[in-house]
Amino acid sequence: MHPFSPPLSLDVIHSTLATQALGHRIELRDQIDSTNREAVALAHAGVEHGTVVVADSQTAGRGRLSRRWFSPPGVNLYCSVVLKQSTATDRPAEWLSWLPLMTALAAAEAIETIAAAHVTVKWPNDLLIAERKVGGILCESGTTIQSEPFQIVGIGLNVNGERSGFPEGLQETATTIRHETGCPVERNRLLVQFLHELEVCVEEFESHGTERVAIAYQHRCRTLGKVVKVTLTDGKEFVGLAEGIEQDGALRVIQYPLPTDGRSPDVHHLRVADIVHLRS
Ligand code: BT5
């Protein structure tokens, strides 16, 4: 056992969980290929809304766009939640584009409730402490054979590891909560808090729409007002000024520097892209 990191435990989690639905059923694994892959399989098999898959380590943790998520044992949180919201049928486009942003918000709130850290978000859903990545989110969606839509919210958080434990390519960009705060975090508690915050965000979205969630997200989002390098999924790159978040969760980026010949600047509405913060 890791000296700073007590084991994940269903008893401990259930003894403090106070959610309406999220986490009432939890599948806890010592090791798994990917909690998202397992959650998708369970969703297809018809598990109830709010089912959670948690693992102590992943052998094939997934990032977006087929990238990998570094998932060593004993120190971190890897978890996927199965959602079956009615909003997904009523307002599917809005729901699917806001879900990763809401998840980032919920995770940031959860970390700050438990640890003395200031967490920001890099659009769409990188969690940062001191400009380094402390967590990532991967949302997927599908439909069961009974035509019932589902969404999977996957989150990986670097909790109690050492920064020197990251592979070389990540040592300059990644961090852990314990490294930044000097204090270990109880992973069971962090999971319970995350499920609570996610449920609050989802309820807020269901009953009041995007308005308050959008304000909270914009408040957290470090990308806004920054000059950013954008890489699109086809590999094309450009530099622009990240101006705002659209009603549908897209990032609005305007041409930068502005044209000097009187033309109006190009405006991009980004739904999927990689962003690097260049300067304020
Ligand atoms: C993400 O992708 O950030 C989404 C990561 C989601 C992981 C969770 S773990 C539980 C659940 N089950 C899964 O199988 N996945 C989810 P993306 O924005 O594409 O970022 C991936 C990039 O982040 C990689 O290419 C690396 O550069 C970097 N990276 C990989 N592992 C990292 C880590 N542990 N900490 C910080 N950065 C990491």
mmCIF file of N, CA and C and ligand atoms in Angstrom, residues 34-36 58 60-64 67-70 78-80 126 133 136-138 154-156 158 166 170 174, ligand 1:
data_model
loop_
_atom_site.group_PDB
_atom_site.id
_atom_site.type_symbol
_atom_site.label_atom_id
_atom_site.label_comp_id
_atom_site.label_asym_id
_atom_site.label_seq_id
_atom_site.Cartn_x
_atom_site.Cartn_y
_atom_site.Cartn_z
ATOM 1 N N SER A 34 -9.719 0.108 -19.138
ATOM 2 C CA SER A 34 -10.192 1.496 -19.125
ATOM 3 C C SER A 34 -11.555 1.536 -18.440
ATOM 4 N N THR A 35 -11.715 2.415 -17.474
ATOM 5 C CA THR A 35 -13.025 2.513 -16.798
ATOM 6 C C THR A 35 -14.083 2.989 -17.794
ATOM 7 N N ASN A 36 -13.699 3.828 -18.768
ATOM 8 C CA ASN A 36 -14.687 4.267 -19.758
ATOM 9 C C ASN A 36 -15.159 3.098 -20.612
ATOM 10 N N GLN A 58 -5.211 1.632 -14.470
ATOM 11 C CA GLN A 58 -5.694 1.294 -15.813
ATOM 12 C C GLN A 58 -4.499 0.887 -16.675
ATOM 13 N N ALA A 60 -4.947 0.607 -20.072
ATOM 14 C CA ALA A 60 -5.156 1.275 -21.365
ATOM 15 C C ALA A 60 -6.099 2.456 -21.173
ATOM 16 N N GLY A 61 -5.749 3.332 -20.201
ATOM 17 C CA GLY A 61 -6.566 4.525 -19.945
ATOM 18 C C GLY A 61 -6.615 5.379 -21.208
ATOM 19 N N ARG A 62 -7.795 5.871 -21.529
ATOM 20 C CA ARG A 62 -7.972 6.600 -22.785
ATOM 21 C C ARG A 62 -8.041 8.094 -22.561
ATOM 22 N N GLY A 63 -7.411 8.850 -23.462
ATOM 23 C CA GLY A 63 -7.625 10.292 -23.536
ATOM 24 C C GLY A 63 -8.520 10.566 -24.728
ATOM 25 N N ARG A 64 -8.687 11.853 -25.072
ATOM 26 C CA ARG A 64 -9.476 12.185 -26.254
ATOM 27 C C ARG A 64 -8.673 11.836 -27.505
ATOM 28 N N ARG A 67 -5.810 9.229 -27.602
ATOM 29 C CA ARG A 67 -4.565 9.386 -26.840
ATOM 30 C C ARG A 67 -4.633 8.528 -25.580
ATOM 31 N N ARG A 68 -3.529 8.420 -24.871
ATOM 32 C CA ARG A 68 -3.459 7.555 -23.679
ATOM 33 C C ARG A 68 -3.477 8.406 -22.413
ATOM 34 N N TRP A 69 -3.993 7.771 -21.339
ATOM 35 C CA TRP A 69 -3.978 8.443 -20.030
ATOM 36 C C TRP A 69 -3.101 7.637 -19.095
ATOM 37 N N PHE A 70 -2.037 8.240 -18.592
ATOM 38 C CA PHE A 70 -1.089 7.589 -17.695
ATOM 39 C C PHE A 70 -1.810 7.262 -16.390
ATOM 40 N N TYR A 78 -9.397 7.088 -11.098
ATOM 41 C CA TYR A 78 -9.851 6.848 -12.468
ATOM 42 C C TYR A 78 -11.294 6.385 -12.342
ATOM 43 N N CYS A 79 -12.209 7.132 -12.896
ATOM 44 C CA CYS A 79 -13.602 6.788 -12.653
ATOM 45 C C CYS A 79 -14.466 7.174 -13.839
ATOM 46 N N SER A 80 -15.518 6.397 -14.079
ATOM 47 C CA SER A 80 -16.459 6.686 -15.169
ATOM 48 C C SER A 80 -17.872 6.525 -14.635
ATOM 49 N N ASP A 126 -9.499 20.400 -19.501
ATOM 50 C CA ASP A 126 -8.280 20.057 -18.758
ATOM 51 C C ASP A 126 -8.342 20.750 -17.408
ATOM 52 N N LYS A 133 -1.304 20.179 -15.818
ATOM 53 C CA LYS A 133 -2.508 19.353 -15.901
ATOM 54 C C LYS A 133 -2.573 18.373 -14.726
ATOM 55 N N GLY A 136 -7.956 15.073 -16.358
ATOM 56 C CA GLY A 136 -8.522 15.139 -17.708
ATOM 57 C C GLY A 136 -9.865 14.430 -17.733
ATOM 58 N N ILE A 137 -10.671 14.789 -18.709
ATOM 59 C CA ILE A 137 -12.048 14.287 -18.789
ATOM 60 C C ILE A 137 -12.324 13.756 -20.182
ATOM 61 N N LEU A 138 -12.973 12.621 -20.229
ATOM 62 C CA LEU A 138 -13.337 12.030 -21.516
ATOM 63 C C LEU A 138 -14.806 11.629 -21.452
ATOM 64 N N GLY A 154 -15.992 10.244 -17.997
ATOM 65 C CA GLY A 154 -14.766 9.631 -17.473
ATOM 66 C C GLY A 154 -13.826 10.699 -16.964
ATOM 67 N N ILE A 155 -13.261 10.446 -15.792
ATOM 68 C CA ILE A 155 -12.339 11.445 -15.231
ATOM 69 C C ILE A 155 -11.114 10.767 -14.630
ATOM 70 N N GLY A 156 -9.962 11.325 -14.929
ATOM 71 C CA GLY A 156 -8.715 10.874 -14.327
ATOM 72 C C GLY A 156 -8.110 12.034 -13.557
ATOM 73 N N ASN A 158 -4.831 13.183 -11.014
ATOM 74 C CA ASN A 158 -3.538 12.858 -10.413
ATOM 75 C C ASN A 158 -3.586 13.336 -8.965
ATOM 76 N N PHE A 166 5.934 10.719 -13.176
ATOM 77 C CA PHE A 166 5.380 10.782 -14.526
ATOM 78 C C PHE A 166 6.422 10.364 -15.540
ATOM 79 N N LEU A 170 5.683 13.824 -19.732
ATOM 80 C CA LEU A 170 4.650 14.521 -18.953
ATOM 81 C C LEU A 170 5.224 15.336 -17.802
ATOM 82 N N ALA A 174 2.554 17.985 -16.372
ATOM 83 C CA ALA A 174 1.564 17.391 -15.465
ATOM 84 C C ALA A 174 1.942 17.653 -14.009
HETATM 85 C C1 BT5 B 1 -7.858 13.756 -21.499
HETATM 86 O O1 BT5 B 1 -7.548 13.541 -22.813
HETATM 87 O O2 BT5 B 1 -7.349 14.574 -20.790
HETATM 88 C C2 BT5 B 1 -8.900 12.791 -20.969
HETATM 89 C C3 BT5 B 1 -8.351 11.845 -19.962
HETATM 90 C C4 BT5 B 1 -9.442 11.006 -19.350
HETATM 91 C C5 BT5 B 1 -8.892 9.901 -18.509
HETATM 92 C C6 BT5 B 1 -9.961 9.181 -17.742
HETATM 93 S S1 BT5 B 1 -9.283 8.089 -16.589
HETATM 94 C C7 BT5 B 1 -10.834 7.388 -16.308
HETATM 95 C C8 BT5 B 1 -11.528 7.306 -17.639
HETATM 96 N N1 BT5 B 1 -11.228 6.056 -18.304
HETATM 97 C C9 BT5 B 1 -10.494 6.239 -19.402
HETATM 98 O O3 BT5 B 1 -10.072 5.310 -20.133
HETATM 99 N N2 BT5 B 1 -10.270 7.559 -19.583
HETATM 100 C C10 BT5 B 1 -10.927 8.350 -18.577
HETATM 101 P P1 BT5 B 1 -6.666 14.538 -23.678
HETATM 102 O O4 BT5 B 1 -7.189 15.941 -23.557
HETATM 103 O O5 BT5 B 1 -6.649 13.925 -25.018
HETATM 104 O O6 BT5 B 1 -5.264 14.488 -22.992
HETATM 105 C C11 BT5 B 1 -4.429 13.367 -23.133
HETATM 106 C C12 BT5 B 1 -3.008 13.897 -23.026
HETATM 107 O O7 BT5 B 1 -2.770 14.271 -21.661
HETATM 108 C C13 BT5 B 1 -1.972 12.838 -23.342
HETATM 109 O O8 BT5 B 1 -1.684 12.819 -24.720
HETATM 110 C C14 BT5 B 1 -0.784 13.315 -22.512
HETATM 111 O O9 BT5 B 1 -0.106 14.370 -23.163
HETATM 112 C C15 BT5 B 1 -1.439 13.928 -21.287
HETATM 113 N N3 BT5 B 1 -1.534 12.973 -20.170
HETATM 114 C C16 BT5 B 1 -1.640 11.621 -20.205
HETATM 115 N N4 BT5 B 1 -1.757 11.114 -18.965
HETATM 116 C C17 BT5 B 1 -1.700 12.169 -18.120
HETATM 117 C C18 BT5 B 1 -1.772 12.299 -16.719
HETATM 118 N N5 BT5 B 1 -1.949 11.249 -15.896
HETATM 119 N N6 BT5 B 1 -1.681 13.552 -16.195
HETATM 120 C C19 BT5 B 1 -1.532 14.632 -16.972
HETATM 121 N N7 BT5 B 1 -1.462 14.577 -18.314
HETATM 122 C C20 BT5 B 1 -1.561 13.354 -18.887
#
